[in-house]
Amino acid sequence: MRPIRPAIFCKEEESLIMSNLTFGIIKPDAVAKGHTGKIIDRIIGAGFTIRGMKLIHQSKRQAEGFYAVHRERPFFGELTEFMSSGPCVVLCLEKDNAVPAWRDLMGATNPAEAAEGTLRKEFAGSIGENAVHGSDSDENASIEIAYFFSKLELV
Ligand code: CMP
């Protein structure tokens, strides 16, 4: 019988904490402006393998749960309102050193500070509506992947 475990889990390692995986979001601003295909093209062109991908429309409560670490920040209401304002694409990405590799491709959080050639330089309009999200550590990547994907949704 075929094992239920997806290919990304090896026999010894059932944990999702792996340095070759990260979590990403193509945020509602980028989806609404029709940038999804271009961003996915850039992700694949940069050598990532997409292990999970789906279009979702988060509720305010889901966005508040996802960004709970920022709940004391003054922009928390604005952030969760925006993230639940329309569809977004959630991604599980694989590459060696996936977390820093995806953060390099995204560019600085504030697009005004993002380097040429980065996704935020090209597609983001402001620090709040900054086109893409990425995990900041392997541990958070595992938490964020598990927040949106079941094991059966990862290949
Ligand atoms: P992200 O990588 O999704 O992680 C948290 C988000 O908070 C961040 O991208 C920004 O979009 C948002 N953010 C950070 N600082 C501010 C700010 N000063 N005003 C509004 N949004 C912010």
PDB file of C-alpha atoms and ligand atoms in Angstrom:
ATOM      1  CA  MET A   1       0.000   0.000   0.000  1.00  0.00           C
ATOM      2  CA  ARG A   2       1.226   3.543  -0.770  1.00  0.00           C
ATOM      3  CA  PRO A   3       2.418   5.424   2.332  1.00  0.00           C
ATOM      4  CA  ILE A   4       0.178   8.342   3.332  1.00  0.00           C
ATOM      5  CA  ARG A   5       3.222  10.444   4.208  1.00  0.00           C
ATOM      6  CA  PRO A   6       3.980  13.003   1.482  1.00  0.00           C
ATOM      7  CA  ALA A   7       7.359  12.827  -0.252  1.00  0.00           C
ATOM      8  CA  ILE A   8       8.804  15.778   1.690  1.00  0.00           C
ATOM      9  CA  PHE A   9       8.758  13.747   4.922  1.00  0.00           C
ATOM     10  CA  CYS A  10      11.553  11.213   5.098  1.00  0.00           C
ATOM     11  CA  LYS A  11      11.217   8.105   7.297  1.00  0.00           C
ATOM     12  CA  GLU A  12      13.346   9.391  10.178  1.00  0.00           C
ATOM     13  CA  GLU A  13      12.084  12.970  10.091  1.00  0.00           C
ATOM     14  CA  GLU A  14       8.356  13.438  10.650  1.00  0.00           C
ATOM     15  CA  SER A  15       8.802  17.040  11.766  1.00  0.00           C
ATOM     16  CA  LEU A  16       8.124  19.900   9.362  1.00  0.00           C
ATOM     17  CA  ILE A  17      11.094  21.843  10.781  1.00  0.00           C
ATOM     18  CA  MET A  18      13.403  21.514   7.798  1.00  0.00           C
ATOM     19  CA  SER A  19      15.811  24.098   6.428  1.00  0.00           C
ATOM     20  CA  ASN A  20      14.786  23.345   2.857  1.00  0.00           C
ATOM     21  CA  LEU A  21      11.154  24.454   3.342  1.00  0.00           C
ATOM     22  CA  THR A  22       9.567  27.839   3.819  1.00  0.00           C
ATOM     23  CA  PHE A  23       6.120  29.384   3.752  1.00  0.00           C
ATOM     24  CA  GLY A  24       5.006  32.232   1.521  1.00  0.00           C
ATOM     25  CA  ILE A  25       1.913  34.278   0.732  1.00  0.00           C
ATOM     26  CA  ILE A  26       1.113  36.204  -2.421  1.00  0.00           C
ATOM     27  CA  LYS A  27      -0.903  38.885  -0.631  1.00  0.00           C
ATOM     28  CA  PRO A  28      -4.324  40.273  -1.612  1.00  0.00           C
ATOM     29  CA  ASP A  29      -2.852  43.411  -3.276  1.00  0.00           C
ATOM     30  CA  ALA A  30      -0.686  41.377  -5.661  1.00  0.00           C
ATOM     31  CA  VAL A  31      -3.479  38.886  -6.426  1.00  0.00           C
ATOM     32  CA  ALA A  32      -5.978  41.719  -7.085  1.00  0.00           C
ATOM     33  CA  LYS A  33      -3.543  43.465  -9.445  1.00  0.00           C
ATOM     34  CA  GLY A  34      -3.086  40.261 -11.482  1.00  0.00           C
ATOM     35  CA  HIS A  35       0.535  39.623 -10.440  1.00  0.00           C
ATOM     36  CA  THR A  36       0.063  36.020  -9.255  1.00  0.00           C
ATOM     37  CA  GLY A  37       1.330  34.340 -12.438  1.00  0.00           C
ATOM     38  CA  LYS A  38       4.353  36.637 -12.716  1.00  0.00           C
ATOM     39  CA  ILE A  39       5.318  36.029  -9.081  1.00  0.00           C
ATOM     40  CA  ILE A  40       4.967  32.245  -9.421  1.00  0.00           C
ATOM     41  CA  ASP A  41       7.124  32.429 -12.539  1.00  0.00           C
ATOM     42  CA  ARG A  42       9.785  34.292 -10.555  1.00  0.00           C
ATOM     43  CA  ILE A  43       9.598  31.733  -7.726  1.00  0.00           C
ATOM     44  CA  ILE A  44      10.160  28.830 -10.123  1.00  0.00           C
ATOM     45  CA  GLY A  45      12.835  30.776 -12.019  1.00  0.00           C
ATOM     46  CA  ALA A  46      14.711  31.299  -8.736  1.00  0.00           C
ATOM     47  CA  GLY A  47      14.941  27.526  -8.279  1.00  0.00           C
ATOM     48  CA  PHE A  48      12.183  26.858  -5.758  1.00  0.00           C
ATOM     49  CA  THR A  49      10.006  23.769  -5.995  1.00  0.00           C
ATOM     50  CA  ILE A  50       6.364  24.379  -5.072  1.00  0.00           C
ATOM     51  CA  ARG A  51       5.288  21.692  -2.569  1.00  0.00           C
ATOM     52  CA  GLY A  52       1.921  23.246  -1.720  1.00  0.00           C
ATOM     53  CA  MET A  53      -0.179  26.038  -3.225  1.00  0.00           C
ATOM     54  CA  LYS A  54      -3.773  27.192  -2.850  1.00  0.00           C
ATOM     55  CA  LEU A  55      -5.936  30.244  -3.356  1.00  0.00           C
ATOM     56  CA  ILE A  56      -7.785  31.172  -0.183  1.00  0.00           C
ATOM     57  CA  HIS A  57      -9.751  34.097   1.212  1.00  0.00           C
ATOM     58  CA  GLN A  58      -8.931  34.374   4.910  1.00  0.00           C
ATOM     59  CA  SER A  59     -11.396  35.502   7.518  1.00  0.00           C
ATOM     60  CA  LYS A  60     -10.331  38.334   9.838  1.00  0.00           C
ATOM     61  CA  ARG A  61     -10.048  35.764  12.617  1.00  0.00           C
ATOM     62  CA  GLN A  62      -7.734  33.532  10.555  1.00  0.00           C
ATOM     63  CA  ALA A  63      -5.530  36.519   9.714  1.00  0.00           C
ATOM     64  CA  GLU A  64      -5.444  37.516  13.408  1.00  0.00           C
ATOM     65  CA  GLY A  65      -4.336  33.986  14.310  1.00  0.00           C
ATOM     66  CA  PHE A  66      -1.662  33.913  11.650  1.00  0.00           C
ATOM     67  CA  TYR A  67      -0.205  37.300  12.656  1.00  0.00           C
ATOM     68  CA  ALA A  68      -0.762  36.829  16.421  1.00  0.00           C
ATOM     69  CA  VAL A  69       2.911  37.628  17.071  1.00  0.00           C
ATOM     70  CA  HIS A  70       2.153  41.203  15.912  1.00  0.00           C
ATOM     71  CA  ARG A  71      -1.030  41.652  17.982  1.00  0.00           C
ATOM     72  CA  GLU A  72       0.459  44.429  20.156  1.00  0.00           C
ATOM     73  CA  ARG A  73       1.711  46.399  17.148  1.00  0.00           C
ATOM     74  CA  PRO A  74      -0.175  49.584  16.180  1.00  0.00           C
ATOM     75  CA  PHE A  75      -0.656  48.257  12.620  1.00  0.00           C
ATOM     76  CA  PHE A  76      -2.224  44.924  13.690  1.00  0.00           C
ATOM     77  CA  GLY A  77      -5.799  45.982  12.852  1.00  0.00           C
ATOM     78  CA  GLU A  78      -4.791  47.427   9.483  1.00  0.00           C
ATOM     79  CA  LEU A  79      -2.672  44.342   8.690  1.00  0.00           C
ATOM     80  CA  THR A  80      -5.362  41.770   9.489  1.00  0.00           C
ATOM     81  CA  GLU A  81      -8.068  43.857   7.769  1.00  0.00           C
ATOM     82  CA  PHE A  82      -5.956  43.950   4.626  1.00  0.00           C
ATOM     83  CA  MET A  83      -4.998  40.252   4.745  1.00  0.00           C
ATOM     84  CA  SER A  84      -8.689  39.302   4.968  1.00  0.00           C
ATOM     85  CA  SER A  85      -9.789  41.826   2.308  1.00  0.00           C
ATOM     86  CA  GLY A  86      -9.503  39.466  -0.659  1.00  0.00           C
ATOM     87  CA  PRO A  87      -8.022  36.253  -2.020  1.00  0.00           C
ATOM     88  CA  CYS A  88      -4.375  35.402  -1.480  1.00  0.00           C
ATOM     89  CA  VAL A  89      -2.167  32.472  -2.505  1.00  0.00           C
ATOM     90  CA  VAL A  90      -0.467  30.448   0.225  1.00  0.00           C
ATOM     91  CA  LEU A  91       2.668  28.511  -0.693  1.00  0.00           C
ATOM     92  CA  CYS A  92       4.973  25.845   0.699  1.00  0.00           C
ATOM     93  CA  LEU A  93       8.317  26.303  -1.053  1.00  0.00           C
ATOM     94  CA  GLU A  94      11.338  24.026  -1.176  1.00  0.00           C
ATOM     95  CA  LYS A  95      14.942  25.029  -1.833  1.00  0.00           C
ATOM     96  CA  ASP A  96      18.259  24.701   0.019  1.00  0.00           C
ATOM     97  CA  ASN A  97      18.232  27.313   2.816  1.00  0.00           C
ATOM     98  CA  ALA A  98      14.677  28.134   1.820  1.00  0.00           C
ATOM     99  CA  VAL A  99      13.956  30.814   4.468  1.00  0.00           C
ATOM    100  CA  PRO A 100      16.813  33.206   3.540  1.00  0.00           C
ATOM    101  CA  ALA A 101      16.484  32.360  -0.164  1.00  0.00           C
ATOM    102  CA  TRP A 102      12.786  33.357  -0.188  1.00  0.00           C
ATOM    103  CA  ARG A 103      13.462  36.481   1.893  1.00  0.00           C
ATOM    104  CA  ASP A 104      16.182  37.505  -0.582  1.00  0.00           C
ATOM    105  CA  LEU A 105      13.786  37.098  -3.498  1.00  0.00           C
ATOM    106  CA  MET A 106      11.038  39.071  -1.683  1.00  0.00           C
ATOM    107  CA  GLY A 107      13.265  42.027  -0.700  1.00  0.00           C
ATOM    108  CA  ALA A 108      12.895  44.391   2.263  1.00  0.00           C
ATOM    109  CA  THR A 109       9.525  44.607   4.051  1.00  0.00           C
ATOM    110  CA  ASN A 110       9.249  48.266   3.086  1.00  0.00           C
ATOM    111  CA  PRO A 111       9.276  48.411  -0.736  1.00  0.00           C
ATOM    112  CA  ALA A 112      10.946  51.841  -0.554  1.00  0.00           C
ATOM    113  CA  GLU A 113      13.995  49.991   0.816  1.00  0.00           C
ATOM    114  CA  ALA A 114      13.742  46.906  -1.413  1.00  0.00           C
ATOM    115  CA  ALA A 115      16.640  46.155  -3.767  1.00  0.00           C
ATOM    116  CA  GLU A 116      16.319  46.130  -7.543  1.00  0.00           C
ATOM    117  CA  GLY A 117      15.218  42.766  -8.851  1.00  0.00           C
ATOM    118  CA  THR A 118      13.226  41.818  -5.749  1.00  0.00           C
ATOM    119  CA  LEU A 119       9.512  41.041  -5.778  1.00  0.00           C
ATOM    120  CA  ARG A 120       8.633  43.875  -3.404  1.00  0.00           C
ATOM    121  CA  LYS A 121      10.580  46.397  -5.475  1.00  0.00           C
ATOM    122  CA  GLU A 122       8.608  45.336  -8.539  1.00  0.00           C
ATOM    123  CA  PHE A 123       5.158  44.562  -7.156  1.00  0.00           C
ATOM    124  CA  ALA A 124       4.653  46.196  -3.716  1.00  0.00           C
ATOM    125  CA  GLY A 125       2.994  49.567  -3.175  1.00  0.00           C
ATOM    126  CA  SER A 126       3.596  50.217   0.520  1.00  0.00           C
ATOM    127  CA  ILE A 127       4.859  48.614   3.726  1.00  0.00           C
ATOM    128  CA  GLY A 128       1.325  47.458   4.540  1.00  0.00           C
ATOM    129  CA  GLU A 129       0.444  46.227   1.055  1.00  0.00           C
ATOM    130  CA  ASN A 130       3.781  44.671   0.234  1.00  0.00           C
ATOM    131  CA  ALA A 131       2.810  41.905  -2.207  1.00  0.00           C
ATOM    132  CA  VAL A 132       4.376  38.900  -0.471  1.00  0.00           C
ATOM    133  CA  HIS A 133       5.025  37.367   2.936  1.00  0.00           C
ATOM    134  CA  GLY A 134       7.751  34.948   3.974  1.00  0.00           C
ATOM    135  CA  SER A 135       8.702  33.112   7.147  1.00  0.00           C
ATOM    136  CA  ASP A 136      11.578  34.569   9.174  1.00  0.00           C
ATOM    137  CA  SER A 137      12.980  31.290  10.589  1.00  0.00           C
ATOM    138  CA  ASP A 138      12.828  27.534  10.026  1.00  0.00           C
ATOM    139  CA  GLU A 139      10.752  27.175  13.196  1.00  0.00           C
ATOM    140  CA  ASN A 140       8.210  29.775  12.091  1.00  0.00           C
ATOM    141  CA  ALA A 141       8.138  28.250   8.599  1.00  0.00           C
ATOM    142  CA  SER A 142       7.006  24.947  10.100  1.00  0.00           C
ATOM    143  CA  ILE A 143       4.331  26.707  12.179  1.00  0.00           C
ATOM    144  CA  GLU A 144       3.109  28.784   9.233  1.00  0.00           C
ATOM    145  CA  ILE A 145       3.027  25.826   6.791  1.00  0.00           C
ATOM    146  CA  ALA A 146       0.992  23.850   9.313  1.00  0.00           C
ATOM    147  CA  TYR A 147      -1.372  26.828   9.841  1.00  0.00           C
ATOM    148  CA  PHE A 148      -2.583  26.655   6.238  1.00  0.00           C
ATOM    149  CA  PHE A 149      -1.735  23.177   4.917  1.00  0.00           C
ATOM    150  CA  SER A 150      -2.585  19.660   5.989  1.00  0.00           C
ATOM    151  CA  LYS A 151       0.012  16.972   5.208  1.00  0.00           C
ATOM    152  CA  LEU A 152      -2.231  15.672   2.418  1.00  0.00           C
ATOM    153  CA  GLU A 153      -2.035  19.059   0.674  1.00  0.00           C
ATOM    154  CA  LEU A 154       1.782  18.904   0.424  1.00  0.00           C
ATOM    155  CA  VAL A 155       3.482  16.883  -2.267  1.00  0.00           C
TER     156      VAL A 155
HETATM  157  P1  CMP B   1       4.927  40.492   6.525  1.00  0.00           P
HETATM  158  O1  CMP B   1       6.207  39.938   6.026  1.00  0.00           O
HETATM  159  O2  CMP B   1       3.674  39.853   6.053  1.00  0.00           O
HETATM  160  O3  CMP B   1       4.940  40.461   8.112  1.00  0.00           O
HETATM  161  C1  CMP B   1       4.192  41.359   8.901  1.00  0.00           C
HETATM  162  C2  CMP B   1       3.624  42.469   8.092  1.00  0.00           C
HETATM  163  O4  CMP B   1       3.271  43.609   8.815  1.00  0.00           O
HETATM  164  C3  CMP B   1       4.650  42.965   7.112  1.00  0.00           C
HETATM  165  O5  CMP B   1       4.879  42.014   6.106  1.00  0.00           O
HETATM  166  C4  CMP B   1       4.070  44.265   6.665  1.00  0.00           C
HETATM  167  O6  CMP B   1       3.180  44.112   5.563  1.00  0.00           O
HETATM  168  C5  CMP B   1       3.260  44.666   7.879  1.00  0.00           C
HETATM  169  N1  CMP B   1       3.855  45.859   8.496  1.00  0.00           N
HETATM  170  C6  CMP B   1       5.059  45.953   9.061  1.00  0.00           C
HETATM  171  N2  CMP B   1       5.265  47.213   9.505  1.00  0.00           N
HETATM  172  C7  CMP B   1       4.144  47.925   9.184  1.00  0.00           C
HETATM  173  C8  CMP B   1       3.754  49.263   9.369  1.00  0.00           C
HETATM  174  N3  CMP B   1       4.561  50.141   9.973  1.00  0.00           N
HETATM  175  N4  CMP B   1       2.541  49.626   8.925  1.00  0.00           N
HETATM  176  C9  CMP B   1       1.715  48.735   8.333  1.00  0.00           C
HETATM  177  N5  CMP B   1       2.041  47.435   8.126  1.00  0.00           N
HETATM  178  C10 CMP B   1       3.248  47.034   8.544  1.00  0.00           C
END
